[in-house]
mmCIF file of C-alpha atoms and ligand atoms in Angstrom:
data_model
loop_
_atom_site.group_PDB
_atom_site.id
_atom_site.type_symbol
_atom_site.label_atom_id
_atom_site.label_comp_id
_atom_site.label_asym_id
_atom_site.label_seq_id
_atom_site.Cartn_x
_atom_site.Cartn_y
_atom_site.Cartn_z
ATOM 1 C CA MET A 199 1.099 -6.146 -16.936
ATOM 2 C CA LYS A 200 -1.357 -7.224 -13.966
ATOM 3 C CA TYR A 201 -3.310 -4.190 -12.328
ATOM 4 C CA ILE A 202 -4.485 -4.887 -8.838
ATOM 5 C CA LEU A 203 -5.968 -2.535 -6.559
ATOM 6 C CA SER A 204 -5.825 -1.973 -2.528
ATOM 7 C CA PRO A 205 -9.127 -0.022 -1.101
ATOM 8 C CA SER A 206 -8.152 1.232 1.902
ATOM 9 C CA ILE A 207 -9.643 0.657 4.872
ATOM 10 C CA LEU A 208 -8.672 4.102 6.690
ATOM 11 C CA SER A 209 -11.767 5.677 4.399
ATOM 12 C CA ALA A 210 -14.024 2.689 6.059
ATOM 13 C CA ASP A 211 -17.298 2.741 8.592
ATOM 14 C CA PHE A 212 -14.873 1.427 11.370
ATOM 15 C CA SER A 213 -18.381 0.379 13.016
ATOM 16 C CA LYS A 214 -19.108 -2.415 10.180
ATOM 17 C CA LEU A 215 -15.598 -2.996 8.648
ATOM 18 C CA ALA A 216 -16.425 -6.141 7.580
ATOM 19 C CA GLU A 217 -19.727 -5.024 5.523
ATOM 20 C CA ASP A 218 -17.515 -1.981 4.099
ATOM 21 C CA THR A 219 -14.240 -4.427 2.817
ATOM 22 C CA ALA A 220 -16.677 -7.334 2.000
ATOM 23 C CA SER A 221 -18.605 -4.782 -0.642
ATOM 24 C CA ALA A 222 -15.098 -3.417 -2.307
ATOM 25 C CA VAL A 223 -14.205 -7.401 -2.417
ATOM 26 C CA ARG A 224 -17.778 -7.319 -4.725
ATOM 27 C CA GLY A 225 -16.643 -4.368 -6.938
ATOM 28 C CA GLY A 226 -13.169 -6.638 -7.772
ATOM 29 C CA ALA A 227 -11.077 -5.650 -5.544
ATOM 30 C CA GLU A 228 -8.061 -8.193 -4.487
ATOM 31 C CA TRP A 229 -6.228 -6.637 -2.527
ATOM 32 C CA LEU A 230 -7.050 -4.337 0.918
ATOM 33 C CA HIS A 231 -4.804 -1.923 1.909
ATOM 34 C CA ILE A 232 -3.564 -1.572 5.749
ATOM 35 C CA ASP A 233 -2.842 1.642 6.884
ATOM 36 C CA VAL A 234 -1.515 1.566 10.362
ATOM 37 C CA MET A 235 -0.204 5.054 11.969
ATOM 38 C CA ASP A 236 1.692 5.706 15.272
ATOM 39 C CA GLY A 237 1.220 9.763 15.575
ATOM 40 C CA ALA A 238 4.972 9.085 15.839
ATOM 41 C CA PHE A 239 6.363 9.032 12.194
ATOM 42 C CA VAL A 240 2.971 10.139 10.398
ATOM 43 C CA PRO A 241 0.737 13.250 12.848
ATOM 44 C CA ASN A 242 -2.145 10.851 12.832
ATOM 45 C CA ILE A 243 -3.181 7.732 14.699
ATOM 46 C CA SER A 244 -4.944 5.119 12.866
ATOM 47 C CA PHE A 245 -4.916 0.963 14.685
ATOM 48 C CA GLY A 246 -2.508 -0.964 14.756
ATOM 49 C CA ALA A 247 -2.795 -5.356 14.443
ATOM 50 C CA PRO A 248 -5.184 -6.159 17.158
ATOM 51 C CA VAL A 249 -8.416 -4.150 15.013
ATOM 52 C CA TYR A 250 -7.576 -5.973 11.447
ATOM 53 C CA LYS A 251 -6.859 -9.385 12.822
ATOM 54 C CA TRP A 252 -10.519 -9.111 13.189
ATOM 55 C CA LEU A 253 -11.265 -8.744 9.704
ATOM 56 C CA ARG A 254 -9.067 -12.002 8.589
ATOM 57 C CA PRO A 255 -10.938 -15.109 9.287
ATOM 58 C CA VAL A 256 -14.023 -13.205 7.111
ATOM 59 C CA SER A 257 -12.070 -12.233 4.188
ATOM 60 C CA ASP A 258 -10.228 -13.938 1.570
ATOM 61 C CA ALA A 259 -8.504 -10.686 0.119
ATOM 62 C CA PHE A 260 -5.248 -10.133 0.447
ATOM 63 C CA PHE A 261 -3.904 -7.966 3.183
ATOM 64 C CA ASP A 262 -1.203 -5.553 2.806
ATOM 65 C CA VAL A 263 -0.204 -3.629 5.661
ATOM 66 C CA HIS A 264 1.697 -0.457 5.249
ATOM 67 C CA LEU A 265 3.067 0.648 8.352
ATOM 68 C CA MET A 266 3.543 4.111 8.920
ATOM 69 C CA ILE A 267 5.388 4.520 12.429
ATOM 70 C CA ASP A 268 8.733 4.659 13.683
ATOM 71 C CA ARG A 269 11.537 1.399 14.526
ATOM 72 C CA PRO A 270 8.473 -0.851 12.725
ATOM 73 C CA GLU A 271 11.232 -3.968 13.640
ATOM 74 C CA ARG A 272 9.754 -3.868 16.997
ATOM 75 C CA TYR A 273 6.672 -4.966 15.857
ATOM 76 C CA ILE A 274 6.897 -7.185 13.156
ATOM 77 C CA ASP A 275 6.497 -10.624 15.174
ATOM 78 C CA ASP A 276 2.756 -8.987 15.692
ATOM 79 C CA PHE A 277 1.924 -7.767 12.389
ATOM 80 C CA LEU A 278 2.752 -10.898 10.453
ATOM 81 C CA LYS A 279 0.033 -13.078 13.011
ATOM 82 C CA ALA A 280 -2.199 -10.764 12.873
ATOM 83 C CA GLY A 281 -2.613 -11.944 9.070
ATOM 84 C CA ALA A 282 -0.428 -9.470 6.776
ATOM 85 C CA ASP A 283 -0.014 -10.902 3.421
ATOM 86 C CA LEU A 284 2.291 -8.364 2.780
ATOM 87 C CA ILE A 285 4.439 -5.705 5.514
ATOM 88 C CA CYS A 286 5.476 -2.507 4.098
ATOM 89 C CA ILE A 287 7.352 -0.234 5.934
ATOM 90 C CA HIS A 288 9.043 3.044 5.073
ATOM 91 C CA CYS A 289 12.676 3.531 5.095
ATOM 92 C CA GLU A 290 12.405 6.669 6.435
ATOM 93 C CA ALA A 291 11.651 4.884 9.646
ATOM 94 C CA THR A 292 14.229 2.031 10.184
ATOM 95 C CA GLN A 293 17.791 1.253 10.000
ATOM 96 C CA GLU A 294 16.793 -2.517 10.534
ATOM 97 C CA ILE A 295 15.322 -2.826 6.441
ATOM 98 C CA GLU A 296 17.717 -6.532 5.513
ATOM 99 C CA ALA A 297 16.043 -7.870 9.051
ATOM 100 C CA ILE A 298 12.869 -7.414 8.497
ATOM 101 C CA ALA A 299 12.413 -8.445 5.244
ATOM 102 C CA GLU A 300 14.152 -11.504 6.296
ATOM 103 C CA LYS A 301 11.779 -12.001 9.247
ATOM 104 C CA VAL A 302 8.467 -11.540 6.672
ATOM 105 C CA HIS A 303 9.973 -14.149 3.771
ATOM 106 C CA ALA A 304 11.212 -16.066 6.158
ATOM 107 C CA ALA A 305 7.051 -16.396 7.046
ATOM 108 C CA GLY A 306 6.011 -17.048 3.592
ATOM 109 C CA LYS A 307 5.020 -12.628 3.156
ATOM 110 C CA LEU A 308 5.938 -10.382 0.640
ATOM 111 C CA PHE A 309 7.405 -7.756 1.599
ATOM 112 C CA ALA A 310 7.575 -3.980 0.612
ATOM 113 C CA ILE A 311 9.012 -0.681 1.471
ATOM 114 C CA ALA A 312 7.475 3.030 0.506
ATOM 115 C CA VAL A 313 9.139 5.928 0.524
ATOM 116 C CA LYS A 314 7.919 9.983 0.780
ATOM 117 C CA PRO A 315 7.536 12.421 -1.845
ATOM 118 C CA ALA A 316 11.099 13.837 -0.334
ATOM 119 C CA THR A 317 12.724 10.500 -0.717
ATOM 120 C CA PRO A 318 14.644 9.635 -3.627
ATOM 121 C CA ALA A 319 14.517 6.472 -5.657
ATOM 122 C CA GLU A 320 18.205 6.092 -5.566
ATOM 123 C CA ALA A 321 17.516 6.398 -1.510
ATOM 124 C CA ILE A 322 16.624 2.544 -1.401
ATOM 125 C CA LYS A 323 18.465 1.193 -4.563
ATOM 126 C CA GLU A 324 20.270 -1.219 -2.617
ATOM 127 C CA TYR A 325 17.146 -2.910 -0.846
ATOM 128 C CA LEU A 326 15.414 -3.430 -4.528
ATOM 129 C CA PRO A 327 16.596 -6.971 -4.579
ATOM 130 C CA LEU A 328 15.040 -7.371 -1.551
ATOM 131 C CA CYS A 329 11.338 -6.106 -2.135
ATOM 132 C CA ASP A 330 8.280 -7.804 -3.841
ATOM 133 C CA MET A 331 6.837 -4.446 -4.190
ATOM 134 C CA VAL A 332 7.988 -0.801 -3.764
ATOM 135 C CA LEU A 333 5.381 2.342 -2.778
ATOM 136 C CA VAL A 334 5.304 5.787 -4.203
ATOM 137 C CA MET A 335 3.597 8.022 -1.653
ATOM 138 C CA THR A 336 1.794 10.654 -3.542
ATOM 139 C CA VAL A 337 0.569 12.507 -0.735
ATOM 140 C CA GLU A 338 2.817 13.712 2.386
ATOM 141 C CA PRO A 339 1.157 10.198 4.275
ATOM 142 C CA GLY A 340 -0.939 10.674 7.402
ATOM 143 C CA PHE A 341 -4.173 11.174 5.986
ATOM 144 C CA GLY A 342 -7.254 10.353 3.870
ATOM 145 C CA GLY A 343 -8.762 12.746 1.179
ATOM 146 C CA GLN A 344 -5.265 14.714 0.149
ATOM 147 C CA SER A 345 -4.681 15.463 -3.498
ATOM 148 C CA PHE A 346 -2.456 13.651 -5.989
ATOM 149 C CA MET A 347 0.896 14.706 -6.355
ATOM 150 C CA ALA A 348 1.472 14.819 -9.933
ATOM 151 C CA ASN A 349 5.259 15.674 -9.817
ATOM 152 C CA MET A 350 6.073 11.976 -8.092
ATOM 153 C CA MET A 351 5.382 10.389 -11.433
ATOM 154 C CA PRO A 352 8.929 10.818 -12.942
ATOM 155 C CA LYS A 353 10.041 8.575 -9.065
ATOM 156 C CA VAL A 354 7.651 5.608 -10.228
ATOM 157 C CA ALA A 355 8.469 5.785 -13.664
ATOM 158 C CA LYS A 356 12.528 5.842 -12.080
ATOM 159 C CA PHE A 357 11.550 2.539 -10.065
ATOM 160 C CA ARG A 358 10.327 0.404 -13.574
ATOM 161 C CA ALA A 359 13.972 2.183 -15.133
ATOM 162 C CA LEU A 360 15.700 0.984 -11.702
ATOM 163 C CA ARG A 361 13.533 -2.544 -12.188
ATOM 164 C CA GLU A 362 14.197 -3.084 -16.166
ATOM 165 C CA ASP A 363 18.301 -2.221 -15.356
ATOM 166 C CA LEU A 364 18.576 -4.549 -12.243
ATOM 167 C CA GLY A 365 17.007 -7.207 -13.662
ATOM 168 C CA LEU A 366 14.041 -7.147 -10.804
ATOM 169 C CA ASP A 367 10.100 -7.557 -10.879
ATOM 170 C CA TYR A 368 9.191 -5.701 -7.902
ATOM 171 C CA MET A 369 5.466 -4.549 -8.408
ATOM 172 C CA ILE A 370 5.176 -0.276 -8.221
ATOM 173 C CA GLN A 371 2.317 0.978 -5.893
ATOM 174 C CA VAL A 372 0.917 4.310 -5.664
ATOM 175 C CA ASP A 373 -0.677 5.578 -2.806
ATOM 176 C CA GLY A 374 -2.953 9.129 -1.926
ATOM 177 C CA GLY A 375 -5.056 11.103 -4.493
ATOM 178 C CA ILE A 376 -5.945 8.044 -6.496
ATOM 179 C CA SER A 377 -9.225 8.756 -9.002
ATOM 180 C CA LEU A 378 -10.428 7.663 -11.778
ATOM 181 C CA GLN A 379 -9.250 10.684 -12.824
ATOM 182 C CA THR A 380 -5.761 9.932 -11.399
ATOM 183 C CA ILE A 381 -5.099 6.773 -11.922
ATOM 184 C CA GLY A 382 -4.490 6.701 -15.603
ATOM 185 C CA ASP A 383 -1.512 8.928 -14.754
ATOM 186 C CA ALA A 384 0.108 6.921 -12.428
ATOM 187 C CA ALA A 385 -0.535 4.012 -14.725
ATOM 188 C CA ALA A 386 1.522 4.880 -17.415
ATOM 189 C CA ALA A 387 4.455 6.205 -15.021
ATOM 190 C CA GLY A 388 4.889 2.869 -14.740
ATOM 191 C CA ALA A 389 2.299 1.731 -11.312
ATOM 192 C CA ASN A 390 0.457 -1.246 -11.010
ATOM 193 C CA VAL A 391 -0.744 -1.391 -7.719
ATOM 194 C CA PHE A 392 -3.552 1.256 -6.645
ATOM 195 C CA VAL A 393 -3.672 2.104 -3.388
ATOM 196 C CA ALA A 394 -7.865 4.457 -3.355
ATOM 197 C CA GLY A 395 -9.114 5.123 -0.129
ATOM 198 C CA SER A 396 -11.905 7.968 -0.445
ATOM 199 C CA ALA A 397 -13.056 6.988 -4.332
ATOM 200 C CA VAL A 398 -13.590 4.142 -2.853
ATOM 201 C CA PHE A 399 -15.711 3.798 0.255
ATOM 202 C CA LYS A 400 -18.651 5.812 0.376
ATOM 203 C CA PRO A 401 -21.678 5.133 1.930
ATOM 204 C CA GLY A 402 -23.986 2.693 -0.602
ATOM 205 C CA GLU A 403 -21.155 3.732 -3.060
ATOM 206 C CA THR A 404 -18.537 1.108 -2.263
ATOM 207 C CA GLU A 405 -18.907 -1.490 -4.409
ATOM 208 C CA LYS A 406 -19.314 -0.239 -7.595
ATOM 209 C CA ASN A 407 -16.735 2.372 -7.173
ATOM 210 C CA ALA A 408 -14.371 -0.109 -7.393
ATOM 211 C CA ARG A 409 -15.939 -1.705 -10.179
ATOM 212 C CA ALA A 410 -15.343 1.441 -11.416
ATOM 213 C CA PHE A 411 -11.388 1.553 -10.982
ATOM 214 C CA ILE A 412 -11.443 -2.366 -12.093
ATOM 215 C CA GLU A 413 -13.458 -1.317 -15.626
ATOM 216 C CA LYS A 414 -10.803 1.654 -15.931
ATOM 217 C CA PHE A 415 -8.299 -1.353 -15.932
ATOM 218 C CA LYS A 416 -9.052 -2.400 -18.958
ATOM 219 C CA THR A 417 -8.008 0.503 -21.319
ATOM 220 C CA PHE A 418 -4.919 0.464 -20.346
ATOM 221 C CA LYS A 419 -1.956 -1.109 -22.239
HETATM 222 C C1 DX5 B 11 -1.851 8.445 3.773
HETATM 223 C C2 DX5 B 11 -2.609 6.929 3.556
HETATM 224 C C3 DX5 B 11 -3.355 6.529 2.885
HETATM 225 C C4 DX5 B 11 -5.223 7.061 2.387
HETATM 226 C C5 DX5 B 11 -5.084 6.864 0.550
HETATM 227 O O1 DX5 B 11 -1.100 8.670 4.209
HETATM 228 O O2 DX5 B 11 -1.491 5.899 3.686
HETATM 229 O O3 DX5 B 11 -3.569 4.675 2.195
HETATM 230 O O4 DX5 B 11 -5.584 6.422 3.431
HETATM 231 O O5 DX5 B 11 -6.490 7.817 0.995
HETATM 232 P P1 DX5 B 11 -6.669 8.360 -0.361
HETATM 233 O O6 DX5 B 11 -7.151 8.250 -1.521
HETATM 234 O O7 DX5 B 11 -8.361 9.240 -0.114
HETATM 235 O O8 DX5 B 11 -5.682 9.787 -0.637
HETATM 236 ZN ZN1 ZN B 12 -1.051 3.881 3.099
#
């Protein structure tokens, strides 16, 4: 299993986004997690495509775009054009999952579905063949710096079991409260892509923090 760190830029210093994200990449992060929030699907507003498009020409990282917005089908073209490598939508936010997956795949990019803590794995079972990744939220989406919900680990394990049963090969991502203390549980349950915001981005420590996660991966079997 390949383990991937996807630092969430929500915790970066937006006055020096290029510098901060480059530090995370120097520490070994291959992905950057880009949290788009609309103030409707979640009770917070972050930024949209016009912000991260400026990062695209200065970063070789894989752009993992997590859309916490209502009816994301309205903006998929914009998010693709701004440089997303993967688009992750919430199943609770749209009736158009198949059409979005088709559009993302037609552009040669990866498609993922996220589930909020209250949404069971079974809710997206029929869509799993369309998924390159599933995202199990380990906090209520909306804010960085919240506590990890260990009670989401059975859901991670359920997605791993479904992958086996259905003969699929999607990645499993966890997002929220991931730290050097909590990541082991998530890996043991079957996650292989780890979002971490507040545990990575800290002034002067970002590169070192990212590297500590990469070192930690070596302890997983
Ligand atoms: C929460 C976001 C997360 C958040 C993670 O809604 O989806 O990506 O930035 O932040 P930490 O790692 O601080 O919990
Ligand atoms: Zn996120």
